[in-house]
Amino acid sequence: MKRLKKTAGSVAYHGFILLFGFFMFYPVMWLIASSFKEHAEIFQNAHSLIPNQFHFENYAQGWKGFGGVTFGTFFKNSFIISSISTFGQIFSASLVAYGFSRIKFFGKKFWFKVMIITMLLPGQVLQIPQYLLFNKLGWIDTFKPLILPSFFAGPFFIFLMVQFIQGLPIELDEAARIDGCDRYSIYFRIILPNIKPALITAGIFSFYWTWNNFLQALLYIQTIEKYPASLALQLFSDPTSVTHWGAMFAMAVLSLVPIFLIFITFQKHLVEGISTTGLKG
Amino acid sequence: MRNLLSKIRDTLNNDNLAGYLFISPWLIGFFAFMVIPMGLSLYLSFTRYSVLTPPVWIGLQNYKEIFTADPRFWQALKVTFTYVLGAVPLRLIFALFLAVLFSQKRALVGLYRTMYYIPSLIGGSVAVAVMWRQLFGVYGALNSALIKAGLIETGFGWNTHPKTALLSLIVLAAWQFGSPMLIFLAGLKQIPASLYESAAIDGANWWQTFFKITLPMLSPIIFFNLVMQLINNFMVFTQAYIITGGQPFDRTLVYILYLFQKGFTYSQMGYACALAWILLFIIGVITAFIFKSSAGWVYYESKGDF
């Protein structure tokens, strides 16, 4: 009897999660299915998840982009922006995190508190003055506004790495110091190699935030040749101009592929990263 | 020469200097991209400024106009508050509910957890916004399924009808409960098993255990998630911009979208800066209120280092 109850509980548990999961997952599956559907089919039998016929040519059509610029260019731009920002973010944040967690200096507590407060400050509020500043510097229609700020350590990433460095035994530093290492070589030789998991976690987040970034691209990039994929997709999908829906869905799917790949490869790090620091909402 | 070198070395290894050198990337960025823009923005909020001509000082005029002569400001506030009050509780309830389910030791739980996180992974992207517009559109999947089921006869514009447009954005927000869910999960794992064991010995049922042990022990995490979700959802932009564009009749005009329109579409930079400061003030008050109230409902076992 008890065993039966347990089995019934198990069935209910998995049944519920799968059913709920189906609704959760339906939009994603629908997007993928639509990317293979023929134009008319997208509207006729809109909810179906299995296309009558797989139209791979949607992908070829979408890849052509618009205005003679292909999605190859847009993806290349996204990759350049995301990878350089990510490098800048990881490097600068690890430096700052080392300073905060291992060095006793005047005013440290104060600055740390300030940093934590800036974490709560919504960035969009600063959009206009930042735009005016970048405009003055002549950075409009360049990648600079999208890349350079990343080299000045975002508080989220600093916080994540501080948590991690504090978990490392201080004896590591002390042993290195006895061996004649100064602050700078301790950072390069002891800290950096030992916080690899934190670097990876921060790297993934940074990459996929910049990859998805839309508002900044919308504000700063004007020439089509410089569009990142997010911006191109939006223009491409303007309801007044879309003529080929299958192609648009195909490019939407393609734009999510890098994020999925990174997520699947580094899944464990990501879950741990979110769990330990409460990163991102 | 050697003396000088070692002197430089000593200076560089002075803790005060080394500390500031290491934190300098953040410190410089803090002043360049935060303090200076904030100062600039505060000044501009007291001016009329259209970028093309230099700013003209008009005192409190912008603020006065916003509060007394700008119905769209009140509309944006109303929309944003409705959105936040809908999206945040839904997200947190789903997140907590599934975190509790996934904290059980069962087969496939790891896989489920990953699958349920995926909407949050892609939710902020343009691709998903574009998809959402189609899903809930007149010729979208939702209508097609409802027609097939015989519930409606012709398609309904879920994201274009004044009554439901905002709802479609709230549903999109609720759909992405993955991050708070993972944070809740981590929190649930921290609760000592001994607490549950003694509750079981005392004969407590599931609900009693949940309300007397799980919720209080989880309260710091609930607090954290609540603050982060509030701030995040007040800032919603991309989805509203792409899916509804603030339409119909400003029914989905979220605050940041309005700010964006004022600043970049109408080139009223001073006015937009004033709008930004008002929003910052509102969020500040709400955050302060939650922090203040937290003493009453958040339970802390120990205090951290900082």
PDB file of N, CA, C and O in Angstrom, chain A residues 27-66:
ATOM      1  N   PRO A  27       6.480  27.719 -26.610  1.00  0.00           N
ATOM      2  CA  PRO A  27       6.902  28.833 -27.466  1.00  0.00           C
ATOM      3  C   PRO A  27       8.233  28.584 -28.179  1.00  0.00           C
ATOM      4  O   PRO A  27       8.386  28.927 -29.346  1.00  0.00           O
ATOM      5  N   VAL A  28       9.167  27.952 -27.460  1.00  0.00           N
ATOM      6  CA  VAL A  28      10.476  27.702 -28.062  1.00  0.00           C
ATOM      7  C   VAL A  28      10.351  26.703 -29.208  1.00  0.00           C
ATOM      8  O   VAL A  28      10.892  26.911 -30.306  1.00  0.00           O
ATOM      9  N   MET A  29       9.590  25.630 -28.958  1.00  0.00           N
ATOM     10  CA  MET A  29       9.416  24.615 -30.000  1.00  0.00           C
ATOM     11  C   MET A  29       8.669  25.204 -31.184  1.00  0.00           C
ATOM     12  O   MET A  29       8.964  24.909 -32.341  1.00  0.00           O
ATOM     13  N   TRP A  30       7.710  26.064 -30.863  1.00  0.00           N
ATOM     14  CA  TRP A  30       6.914  26.691 -31.908  1.00  0.00           C
ATOM     15  C   TRP A  30       7.780  27.579 -32.803  1.00  0.00           C
ATOM     16  O   TRP A  30       7.631  27.607 -34.019  1.00  0.00           O
ATOM     17  N   LEU A  31       8.701  28.299 -32.170  1.00  0.00           N
ATOM     18  CA  LEU A  31       9.612  29.168 -32.929  1.00  0.00           C
ATOM     19  C   LEU A  31      10.450  28.327 -33.896  1.00  0.00           C
ATOM     20  O   LEU A  31      10.594  28.664 -35.071  1.00  0.00           O
ATOM     21  N   ILE A  32      10.980  27.221 -33.382  1.00  0.00           N
ATOM     22  CA  ILE A  32      11.811  26.355 -34.222  1.00  0.00           C
ATOM     23  C   ILE A  32      10.973  25.772 -35.362  1.00  0.00           C
ATOM     24  O   ILE A  32      11.384  25.799 -36.528  1.00  0.00           O
ATOM     25  N   ALA A  33       9.760  25.293 -35.022  1.00  0.00           N
ATOM     26  CA  ALA A  33       8.892  24.716 -36.058  1.00  0.00           C
ATOM     27  C   ALA A  33       8.573  25.754 -37.125  1.00  0.00           C
ATOM     28  O   ALA A  33       8.642  25.475 -38.325  1.00  0.00           O
ATOM     29  N   SER A  34       8.241  26.973 -36.686  1.00  0.00           N
ATOM     30  CA  SER A  34       7.863  28.014 -37.640  1.00  0.00           C
ATOM     31  C   SER A  34       8.997  28.368 -38.589  1.00  0.00           C
ATOM     32  O   SER A  34       8.769  28.798 -39.708  1.00  0.00           O
ATOM     33  N   SER A  35      10.225  28.193 -38.106  1.00  0.00           N
ATOM     34  CA  SER A  35      11.359  28.559 -38.964  1.00  0.00           C
ATOM     35  C   SER A  35      11.481  27.616 -40.151  1.00  0.00           C
ATOM     36  O   SER A  35      12.215  27.887 -41.088  1.00  0.00           O
ATOM     37  N   PHE A  36      10.759  26.483 -40.082  1.00  0.00           N
ATOM     38  CA  PHE A  36      10.813  25.537 -41.211  1.00  0.00           C
ATOM     39  C   PHE A  36       9.523  25.554 -42.030  1.00  0.00           C
ATOM     40  O   PHE A  36       9.378  24.813 -42.970  1.00  0.00           O
ATOM     41  N   LYS A  37       8.571  26.402 -41.596  1.00  0.00           N
ATOM     42  CA  LYS A  37       7.277  26.380 -42.282  1.00  0.00           C
ATOM     43  C   LYS A  37       7.271  27.290 -43.495  1.00  0.00           C
ATOM     44  O   LYS A  37       7.981  28.291 -43.556  1.00  0.00           O
ATOM     45  N   GLU A  38       6.385  26.941 -44.394  1.00  0.00           N
ATOM     46  CA  GLU A  38       6.166  27.759 -45.570  1.00  0.00           C
ATOM     47  C   GLU A  38       5.357  28.991 -45.155  1.00  0.00           C
ATOM     48  O   GLU A  38       4.614  28.939 -44.173  1.00  0.00           O
ATOM     49  N   HIS A  39       5.487  30.059 -45.911  1.00  0.00           N
ATOM     50  CA  HIS A  39       4.833  31.308 -45.564  1.00  0.00           C
ATOM     51  C   HIS A  39       3.351  31.133 -45.198  1.00  0.00           C
ATOM     52  O   HIS A  39       2.905  31.546 -44.138  1.00  0.00           O
ATOM     53  N   ALA A  40       2.594  30.484 -46.060  1.00  0.00           N
ATOM     54  CA  ALA A  40       1.150  30.347 -45.847  1.00  0.00           C
ATOM     55  C   ALA A  40       0.861  29.502 -44.606  1.00  0.00           C
ATOM     56  O   ALA A  40      -0.073  29.775 -43.858  1.00  0.00           O
ATOM     57  N   GLU A  41       1.695  28.522 -44.375  1.00  0.00           N
ATOM     58  CA  GLU A  41       1.447  27.592 -43.266  1.00  0.00           C
ATOM     59  C   GLU A  41       1.614  28.277 -41.915  1.00  0.00           C
ATOM     60  O   GLU A  41       0.965  27.919 -40.932  1.00  0.00           O
ATOM     61  N   ILE A  42       2.478  29.263 -41.848  1.00  0.00           N
ATOM     62  CA  ILE A  42       2.701  29.981 -40.593  1.00  0.00           C
ATOM     63  C   ILE A  42       1.394  30.586 -40.097  1.00  0.00           C
ATOM     64  O   ILE A  42       1.129  30.645 -38.905  1.00  0.00           O
ATOM     65  N   PHE A  43       0.546  31.000 -41.048  1.00  0.00           N
ATOM     66  CA  PHE A  43      -0.693  31.653 -40.650  1.00  0.00           C
ATOM     67  C   PHE A  43      -1.897  30.721 -40.622  1.00  0.00           C
ATOM     68  O   PHE A  43      -2.843  30.969 -39.901  1.00  0.00           O
ATOM     69  N   GLN A  44      -1.822  29.665 -41.429  1.00  0.00           N
ATOM     70  CA  GLN A  44      -3.005  28.812 -41.511  1.00  0.00           C
ATOM     71  C   GLN A  44      -3.166  27.895 -40.311  1.00  0.00           C
ATOM     72  O   GLN A  44      -4.205  27.826 -39.688  1.00  0.00           O
ATOM     73  N   ASN A  45      -2.119  27.197 -40.011  1.00  0.00           N
ATOM     74  CA  ASN A  45      -2.208  26.247 -38.911  1.00  0.00           C
ATOM     75  C   ASN A  45      -1.195  26.656 -37.861  1.00  0.00           C
ATOM     76  O   ASN A  45      -0.290  25.914 -37.506  1.00  0.00           O
ATOM     77  N   ALA A  46      -1.375  27.887 -37.378  1.00  0.00           N
ATOM     78  CA  ALA A  46      -0.305  28.551 -36.634  1.00  0.00           C
ATOM     79  C   ALA A  46       0.209  27.773 -35.427  1.00  0.00           C
ATOM     80  O   ALA A  46       1.379  27.822 -35.120  1.00  0.00           O
ATOM     81  N   HIS A  47      -0.688  27.036 -34.740  1.00  0.00           N
ATOM     82  CA  HIS A  47      -0.244  26.439 -33.480  1.00  0.00           C
ATOM     83  C   HIS A  47       0.524  25.135 -33.655  1.00  0.00           C
ATOM     84  O   HIS A  47       1.126  24.650 -32.717  1.00  0.00           O
ATOM     85  N   SER A  48       0.493  24.549 -34.857  1.00  0.00           N
ATOM     86  CA  SER A  48       1.077  23.215 -34.997  1.00  0.00           C
ATOM     87  C   SER A  48       2.592  23.246 -34.822  1.00  0.00           C
ATOM     88  O   SER A  48       3.265  24.213 -35.171  1.00  0.00           O
ATOM     89  N   LEU A  49       3.105  22.187 -34.238  1.00  0.00           N
ATOM     90  CA  LEU A  49       4.538  22.133 -33.960  1.00  0.00           C
ATOM     91  C   LEU A  49       5.307  21.349 -35.012  1.00  0.00           C
ATOM     92  O   LEU A  49       6.526  21.291 -34.979  1.00  0.00           O
ATOM     93  N   ILE A  50       4.562  20.710 -35.928  1.00  0.00           N
ATOM     94  CA  ILE A  50       5.244  19.940 -36.965  1.00  0.00           C
ATOM     95  C   ILE A  50       4.903  20.506 -38.334  1.00  0.00           C
ATOM     96  O   ILE A  50       3.741  20.500 -38.745  1.00  0.00           O
ATOM     97  N   PRO A  51       5.900  21.058 -39.012  1.00  0.00           N
ATOM     98  CA  PRO A  51       5.643  21.625 -40.334  1.00  0.00           C
ATOM     99  C   PRO A  51       5.221  20.516 -41.310  1.00  0.00           C
ATOM    100  O   PRO A  51       5.676  19.375 -41.192  1.00  0.00           O
ATOM    101  N   ASN A  52       4.354  20.864 -42.269  1.00  0.00           N
ATOM    102  CA  ASN A  52       3.970  19.892 -43.297  1.00  0.00           C
ATOM    103  C   ASN A  52       5.186  19.386 -44.047  1.00  0.00           C
ATOM    104  O   ASN A  52       5.269  18.232 -44.418  1.00  0.00           O
ATOM    105  N   GLN A  53       6.077  20.321 -44.285  1.00  0.00           N
ATOM    106  CA  GLN A  53       7.269  20.007 -45.035  1.00  0.00           C
ATOM    107  C   GLN A  53       8.372  20.893 -44.479  1.00  0.00           C
ATOM    108  O   GLN A  53       8.110  22.037 -44.120  1.00  0.00           O
ATOM    109  N   PHE A  54       9.585  20.371 -44.401  1.00  0.00           N
ATOM    110  CA  PHE A  54      10.668  21.192 -43.854  1.00  0.00           C
ATOM    111  C   PHE A  54      11.262  22.087 -44.926  1.00  0.00           C
ATOM    112  O   PHE A  54      11.844  21.619 -45.888  1.00  0.00           O
ATOM    113  N   HIS A  55      11.081  23.383 -44.750  1.00  0.00           N
ATOM    114  CA  HIS A  55      11.603  24.333 -45.743  1.00  0.00           C
ATOM    115  C   HIS A  55      12.918  24.920 -45.263  1.00  0.00           C
ATOM    116  O   HIS A  55      12.944  25.966 -44.631  1.00  0.00           O
ATOM    117  N   PHE A  56      13.999  24.219 -45.599  1.00  0.00           N
ATOM    118  CA  PHE A  56      15.308  24.693 -45.158  1.00  0.00           C
ATOM    119  C   PHE A  56      15.693  25.985 -45.876  1.00  0.00           C
ATOM    120  O   PHE A  56      16.553  26.715 -45.411  1.00  0.00           O
ATOM    121  N   GLU A  57      15.043  26.235 -47.002  1.00  0.00           N
ATOM    122  CA  GLU A  57      15.417  27.439 -47.758  1.00  0.00           C
ATOM    123  C   GLU A  57      15.089  28.723 -46.992  1.00  0.00           C
ATOM    124  O   GLU A  57      15.606  29.776 -47.307  1.00  0.00           O
ATOM    125  N   ASN A  58      14.235  28.624 -45.947  1.00  0.00           N
ATOM    126  CA  ASN A  58      14.006  29.785 -45.092  1.00  0.00           C
ATOM    127  C   ASN A  58      15.324  30.314 -44.545  1.00  0.00           C
ATOM    128  O   ASN A  58      15.531  31.514 -44.416  1.00  0.00           O
ATOM    129  N   TYR A  59      16.193  29.387 -44.187  1.00  0.00           N
ATOM    130  CA  TYR A  59      17.477  29.779 -43.606  1.00  0.00           C
ATOM    131  C   TYR A  59      18.352  30.488 -44.632  1.00  0.00           C
ATOM    132  O   TYR A  59      18.984  31.509 -44.325  1.00  0.00           O
ATOM    133  N   ALA A  60      18.367  29.941 -45.841  1.00  0.00           N
ATOM    134  CA  ALA A  60      19.164  30.566 -46.904  1.00  0.00           C
ATOM    135  C   ALA A  60      18.622  31.957 -47.207  1.00  0.00           C
ATOM    136  O   ALA A  60      19.371  32.925 -47.343  1.00  0.00           O
ATOM    137  N   GLN A  61      17.294  32.025 -47.261  1.00  0.00           N
ATOM    138  CA  GLN A  61      16.641  33.299 -47.555  1.00  0.00           C
ATOM    139  C   GLN A  61      16.948  34.337 -46.469  1.00  0.00           C
ATOM    140  O   GLN A  61      17.301  35.475 -46.746  1.00  0.00           O
ATOM    141  N   GLY A  62      16.819  33.912 -45.207  1.00  0.00           N
ATOM    142  CA  GLY A  62      17.062  34.816 -44.087  1.00  0.00           C
ATOM    143  C   GLY A  62      18.504  35.278 -44.032  1.00  0.00           C
ATOM    144  O   GLY A  62      18.789  36.441 -43.741  1.00  0.00           O
ATOM    145  N   TRP A  63      19.426  34.371 -44.317  1.00  0.00           N
ATOM    146  CA  TRP A  63      20.844  34.670 -44.229  1.00  0.00           C
ATOM    147  C   TRP A  63      21.221  35.853 -45.123  1.00  0.00           C
ATOM    148  O   TRP A  63      22.146  36.596 -44.839  1.00  0.00           O
ATOM    149  N   LYS A  64      20.459  36.048 -46.213  1.00  0.00           N
ATOM    150  CA  LYS A  64      20.739  37.144 -47.155  1.00  0.00           C
ATOM    151  C   LYS A  64      20.619  38.509 -46.482  1.00  0.00           C
ATOM    152  O   LYS A  64      21.152  39.491 -46.981  1.00  0.00           O
ATOM    153  N   GLY A  65      19.885  38.554 -45.351  1.00  0.00           N
ATOM    154  CA  GLY A  65      19.769  39.811 -44.621  1.00  0.00           C
ATOM    155  C   GLY A  65      18.976  40.840 -45.392  1.00  0.00           C
ATOM    156  O   GLY A  65      18.030  40.515 -46.098  1.00  0.00           O
ATOM    157  N   PHE A  66      19.381  42.108 -45.272  1.00  0.00           N
ATOM    158  CA  PHE A  66      18.689  43.146 -46.038  1.00  0.00           C
ATOM    159  C   PHE A  66      19.665  44.240 -46.419  1.00  0.00           C
ATOM    160  O   PHE A  66      20.709  44.392 -45.805  1.00  0.00           O
TER     161      PHE A  66
END
